[in-house]
CSV table of C-alpha atoms in Angstrom, one decimal:
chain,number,residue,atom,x,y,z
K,135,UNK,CA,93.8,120.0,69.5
K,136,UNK,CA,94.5,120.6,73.1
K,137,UNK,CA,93.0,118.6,75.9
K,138,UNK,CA,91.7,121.7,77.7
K,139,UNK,CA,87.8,121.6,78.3
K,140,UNK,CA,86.2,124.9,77.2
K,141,UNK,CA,82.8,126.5,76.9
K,142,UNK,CA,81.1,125.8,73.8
K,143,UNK,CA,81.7,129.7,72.7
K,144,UNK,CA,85.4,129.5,72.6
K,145,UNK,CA,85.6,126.2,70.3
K,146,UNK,CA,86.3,126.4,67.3
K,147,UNK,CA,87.4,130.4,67.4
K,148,UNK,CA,90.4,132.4,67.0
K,149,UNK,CA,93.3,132.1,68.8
K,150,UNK,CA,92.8,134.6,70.9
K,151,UNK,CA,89.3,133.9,72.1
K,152,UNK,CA,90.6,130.8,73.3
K,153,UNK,CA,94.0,132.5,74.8
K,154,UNK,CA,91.6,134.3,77.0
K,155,UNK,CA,88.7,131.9,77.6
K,156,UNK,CA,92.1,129.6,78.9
K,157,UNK,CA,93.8,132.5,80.8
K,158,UNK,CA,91.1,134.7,82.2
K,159,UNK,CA,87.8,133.7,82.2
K,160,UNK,CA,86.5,132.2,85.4
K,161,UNK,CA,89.7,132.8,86.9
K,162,UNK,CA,89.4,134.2,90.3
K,163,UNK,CA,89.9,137.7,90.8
K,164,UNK,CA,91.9,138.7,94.6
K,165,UNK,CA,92.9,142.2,93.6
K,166,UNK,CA,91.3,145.0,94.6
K,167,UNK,CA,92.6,147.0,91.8
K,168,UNK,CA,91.4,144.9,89.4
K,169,UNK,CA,88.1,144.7,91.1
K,170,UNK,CA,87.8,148.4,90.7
K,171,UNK,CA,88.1,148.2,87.2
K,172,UNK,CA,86.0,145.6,85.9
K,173,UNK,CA,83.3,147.5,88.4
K,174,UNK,CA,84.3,150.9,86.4
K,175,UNK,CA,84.3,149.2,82.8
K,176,UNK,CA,81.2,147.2,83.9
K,177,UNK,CA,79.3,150.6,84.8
K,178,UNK,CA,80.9,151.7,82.0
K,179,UNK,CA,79.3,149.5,79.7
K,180,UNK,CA,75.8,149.5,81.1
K,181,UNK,CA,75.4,153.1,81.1
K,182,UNK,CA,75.4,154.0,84.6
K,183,UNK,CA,76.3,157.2,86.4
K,184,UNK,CA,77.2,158.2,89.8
K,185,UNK,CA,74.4,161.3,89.1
C-alpha cells in the first residue's frame, strides 16, 4: 500500500481506478482542447443538443 491519500471510491479498487483517481482526477485542466471535449462528452452524456 502506497502512501497516496485518495477518495474513499478509489480504495480498495482495481488498478486502474486508482491509476486514474492518482493521474487525472482533480487535476487541473489548462487546455482549451481538452476543455472542449469534456464539454462535448459532458453534453454528450446528459443528452443535450444544440437544437
Amino acid at each position: 500500500m502506497d502512501s497516496n491519500k485518495r477518495c474513499e471510491w478509489a480504495e480498495d479498487q482495481f488498478e486502474q481506478y486508482i491509476t486514474y483517481h492518482d493521474k487525472e482526477w482533480g487535476v487541473p485542466v489548462h487546455n482549451d482542447r481538452t476543455h472542449f471535449e469534456f464539454l462535448i462528452l459532458e453534453g454528450a452524456q446528459a443528452g443535450l443538443s444544440w437544437s
